[in-house]
Coordinates of C-alpha atoms in Angstrom, one line a residue:
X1 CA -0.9 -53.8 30.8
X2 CA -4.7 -52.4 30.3
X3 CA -3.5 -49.9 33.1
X4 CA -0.8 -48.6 31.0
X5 CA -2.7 -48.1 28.0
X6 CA -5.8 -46.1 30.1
X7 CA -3.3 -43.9 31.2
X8 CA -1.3 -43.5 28.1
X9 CA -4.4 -42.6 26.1
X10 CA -5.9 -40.3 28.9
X11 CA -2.6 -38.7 28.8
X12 CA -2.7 -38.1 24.3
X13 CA -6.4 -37.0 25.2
X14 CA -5.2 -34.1 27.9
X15 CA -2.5 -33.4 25.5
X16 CA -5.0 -32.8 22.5
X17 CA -7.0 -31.0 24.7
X18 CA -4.4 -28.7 25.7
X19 CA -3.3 -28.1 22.2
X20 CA -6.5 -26.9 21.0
X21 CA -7.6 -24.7 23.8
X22 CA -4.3 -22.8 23.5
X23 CA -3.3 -21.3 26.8
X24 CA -3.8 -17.9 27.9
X25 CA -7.5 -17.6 26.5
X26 CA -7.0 -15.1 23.7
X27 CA -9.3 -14.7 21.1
X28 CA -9.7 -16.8 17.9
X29 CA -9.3 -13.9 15.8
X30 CA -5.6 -13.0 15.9
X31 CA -2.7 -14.9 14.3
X32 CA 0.5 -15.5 15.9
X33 CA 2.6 -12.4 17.7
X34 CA -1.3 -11.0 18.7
X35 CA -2.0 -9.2 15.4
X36 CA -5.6 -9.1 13.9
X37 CA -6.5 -11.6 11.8
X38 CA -6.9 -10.7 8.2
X39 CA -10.1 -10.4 7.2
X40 CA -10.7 -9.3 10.3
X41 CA -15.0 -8.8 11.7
X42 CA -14.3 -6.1 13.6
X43 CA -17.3 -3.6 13.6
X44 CA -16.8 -0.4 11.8
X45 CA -17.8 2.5 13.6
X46 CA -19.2 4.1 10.2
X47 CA -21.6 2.7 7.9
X48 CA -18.6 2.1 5.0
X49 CA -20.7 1.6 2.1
X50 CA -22.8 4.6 2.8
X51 CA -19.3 6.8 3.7
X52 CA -17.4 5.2 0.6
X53 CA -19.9 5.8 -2.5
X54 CA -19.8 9.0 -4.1
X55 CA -16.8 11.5 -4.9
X56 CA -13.8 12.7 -2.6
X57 CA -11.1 15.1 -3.4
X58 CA -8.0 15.8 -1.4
X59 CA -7.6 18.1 1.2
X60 CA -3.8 17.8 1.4
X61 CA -1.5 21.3 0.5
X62 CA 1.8 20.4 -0.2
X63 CA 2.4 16.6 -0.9
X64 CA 6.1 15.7 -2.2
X65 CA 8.4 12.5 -2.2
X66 CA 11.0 11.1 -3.9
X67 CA 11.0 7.0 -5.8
X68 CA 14.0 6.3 -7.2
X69 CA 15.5 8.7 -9.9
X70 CA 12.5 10.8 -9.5
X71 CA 10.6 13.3 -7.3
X72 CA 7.2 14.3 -7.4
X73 CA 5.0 16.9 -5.9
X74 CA 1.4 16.7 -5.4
X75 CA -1.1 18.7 -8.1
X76 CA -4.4 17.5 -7.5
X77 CA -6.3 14.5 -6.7
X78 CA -9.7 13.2 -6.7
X79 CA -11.4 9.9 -6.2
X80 CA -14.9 8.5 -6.4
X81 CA -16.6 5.3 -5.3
X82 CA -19.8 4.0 -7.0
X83 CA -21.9 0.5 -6.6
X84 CA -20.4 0.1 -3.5
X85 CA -21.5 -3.5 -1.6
X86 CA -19.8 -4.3 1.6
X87 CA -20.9 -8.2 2.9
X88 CA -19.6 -8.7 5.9
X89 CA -15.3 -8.5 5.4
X90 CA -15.5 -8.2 1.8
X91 CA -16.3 -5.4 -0.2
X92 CA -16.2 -4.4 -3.9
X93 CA -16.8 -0.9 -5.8
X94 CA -16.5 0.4 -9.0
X95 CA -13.6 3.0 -8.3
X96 CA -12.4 6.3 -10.1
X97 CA -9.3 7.7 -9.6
X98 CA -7.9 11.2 -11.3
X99 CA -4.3 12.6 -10.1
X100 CA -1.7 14.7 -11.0
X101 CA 1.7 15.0 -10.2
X102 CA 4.7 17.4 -11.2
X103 CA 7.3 15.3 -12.0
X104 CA 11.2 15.3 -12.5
X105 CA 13.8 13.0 -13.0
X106 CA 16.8 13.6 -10.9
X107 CA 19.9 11.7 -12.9
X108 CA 23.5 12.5 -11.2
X109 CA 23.8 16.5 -12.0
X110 CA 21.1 16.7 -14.7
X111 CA 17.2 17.5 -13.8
X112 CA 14.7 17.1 -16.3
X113 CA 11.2 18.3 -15.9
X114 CA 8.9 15.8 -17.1
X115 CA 5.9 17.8 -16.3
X116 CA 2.9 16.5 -15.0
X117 CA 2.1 12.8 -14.9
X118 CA -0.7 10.5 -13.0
X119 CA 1.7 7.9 -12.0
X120 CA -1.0 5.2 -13.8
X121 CA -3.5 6.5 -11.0
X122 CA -6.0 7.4 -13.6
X123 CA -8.7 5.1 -14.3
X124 CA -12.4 4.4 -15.0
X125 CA -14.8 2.3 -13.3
X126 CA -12.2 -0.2 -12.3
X127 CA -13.4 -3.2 -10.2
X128 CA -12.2 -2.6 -6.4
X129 CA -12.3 -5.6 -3.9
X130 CA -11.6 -4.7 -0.5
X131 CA -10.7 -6.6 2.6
X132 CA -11.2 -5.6 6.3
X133 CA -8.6 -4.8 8.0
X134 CA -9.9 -4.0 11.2
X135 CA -11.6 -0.9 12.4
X136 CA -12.6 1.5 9.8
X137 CA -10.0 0.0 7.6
X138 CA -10.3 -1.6 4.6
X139 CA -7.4 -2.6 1.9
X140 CA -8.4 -2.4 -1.7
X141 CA -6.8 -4.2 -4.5
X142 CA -8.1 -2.1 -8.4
X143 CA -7.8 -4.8 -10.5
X144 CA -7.1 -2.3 -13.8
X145 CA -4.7 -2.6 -16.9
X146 CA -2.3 -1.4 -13.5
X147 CA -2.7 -3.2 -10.5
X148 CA -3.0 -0.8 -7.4
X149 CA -3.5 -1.3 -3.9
X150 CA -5.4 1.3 -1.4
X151 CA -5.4 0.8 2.0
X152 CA -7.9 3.2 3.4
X153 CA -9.3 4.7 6.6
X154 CA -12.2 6.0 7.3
X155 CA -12.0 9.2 9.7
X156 CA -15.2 10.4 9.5
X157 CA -18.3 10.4 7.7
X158 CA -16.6 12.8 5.8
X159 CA -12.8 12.0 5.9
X160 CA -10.7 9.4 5.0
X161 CA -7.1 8.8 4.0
X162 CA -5.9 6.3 1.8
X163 CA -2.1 4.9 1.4
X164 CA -1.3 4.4 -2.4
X165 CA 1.3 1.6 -3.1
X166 CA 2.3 0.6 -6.6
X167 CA 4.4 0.8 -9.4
X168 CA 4.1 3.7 -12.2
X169 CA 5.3 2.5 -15.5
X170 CA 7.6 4.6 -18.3
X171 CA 7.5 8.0 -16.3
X172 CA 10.2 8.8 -18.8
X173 CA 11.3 6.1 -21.7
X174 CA 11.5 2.5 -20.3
X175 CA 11.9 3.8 -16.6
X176 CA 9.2 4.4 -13.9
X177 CA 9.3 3.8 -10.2
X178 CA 7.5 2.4 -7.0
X179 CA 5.4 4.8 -4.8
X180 CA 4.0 4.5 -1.3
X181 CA 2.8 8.0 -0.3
X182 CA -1.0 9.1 1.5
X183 CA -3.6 11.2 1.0
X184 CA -6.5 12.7 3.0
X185 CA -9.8 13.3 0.9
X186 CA -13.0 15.1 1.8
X187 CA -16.3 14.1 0.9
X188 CA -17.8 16.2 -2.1
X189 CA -20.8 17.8 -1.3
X190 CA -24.1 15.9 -3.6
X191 CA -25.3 18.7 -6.3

């Protein structure tokens, strides 16, 4: 009976064993289907904080899309990081954001020109916490009277491009509409 039990316990032990080792090696850092686990300590190959603080401004000529009754084209754009602190896979910054974008709505036959709007992409100073995505990418959540999330990549010391996903509030009346569109900025030179 003591026989039994040895090998009935020796057999839970291997099968523990098995479970936490995993099988195929593979690296800690990924969740299941092999993606990168978020936040996620790969090295940047740019010194983000350094890149990030100060003022950008796109470089993009002809933006455009459509969200749902309405279409908007691209004006201008400008963005600006200050007291930027990256600790390891976090990150926060103060963040400034200035855009504007011709606007229309677009309801069965009838157009109307609303002009130009910042789709609640202007703000002040708002609080930016950013996660590590992998490398040279970084998702940041502005924590403002609108909530907006940028997920950015840095190209360069000098470039980076930034995918916008919200919602902007009473466009025209009560409606507005969800965007997802990018941009690519260049870094302003220091006066």
């Amino acid at each position: 009976m003591r026989k039994f039990k040895a090998w009935g316990m020796i057999f839970v032990m291997s099968l523990c064993v098995f479970m936490v080792s995993g099988c195929g090696g593979g690296s800690m850092d990924t969740t299941e289907g092999g993606s990168p686990a978020i936040p996620n300590d790969e090295p940047d190959t740019y010194d983000t904080q350094a890149v990030l603080e100060g003022s950008w401004r796109t470089i993009d000529g002809e933006v455009s899309f459509t969200a749902d009754d309405f279409t908007f084209r691209l004006n201008s754009a400008a963005l600006s990081f200050a007291s930027t602190d990256v600790n390891g896979t976090v990150a926060q910054a103060l963040v400034t954001s200035n855009q504007e974008w011709h606007s229309v709505l677009a309801s069965g036959d009838v157009n109307i020109d609303l002009g130009i709007r910042s789709l609640d992409l202007d703000f002040a100073a708002e609080t930016g916490t950013m996660i590590h995505q992998g490398r040279d990418r970084w998702r940041c959540n502005v924590d403002g009277e609108v909530k907006t999330l940028m997920n950015i990549t840095v190209s360069s010391d000098t470039l980076i491009r930034v995918n916008y996903q919200g919602t902007a509030k009473r466009l025209y009346g009560n409606m507005g509409a969800e965007y997802n569109f990018t941009l690519n900025f260049r870094k302003e030179q220091q006066r």
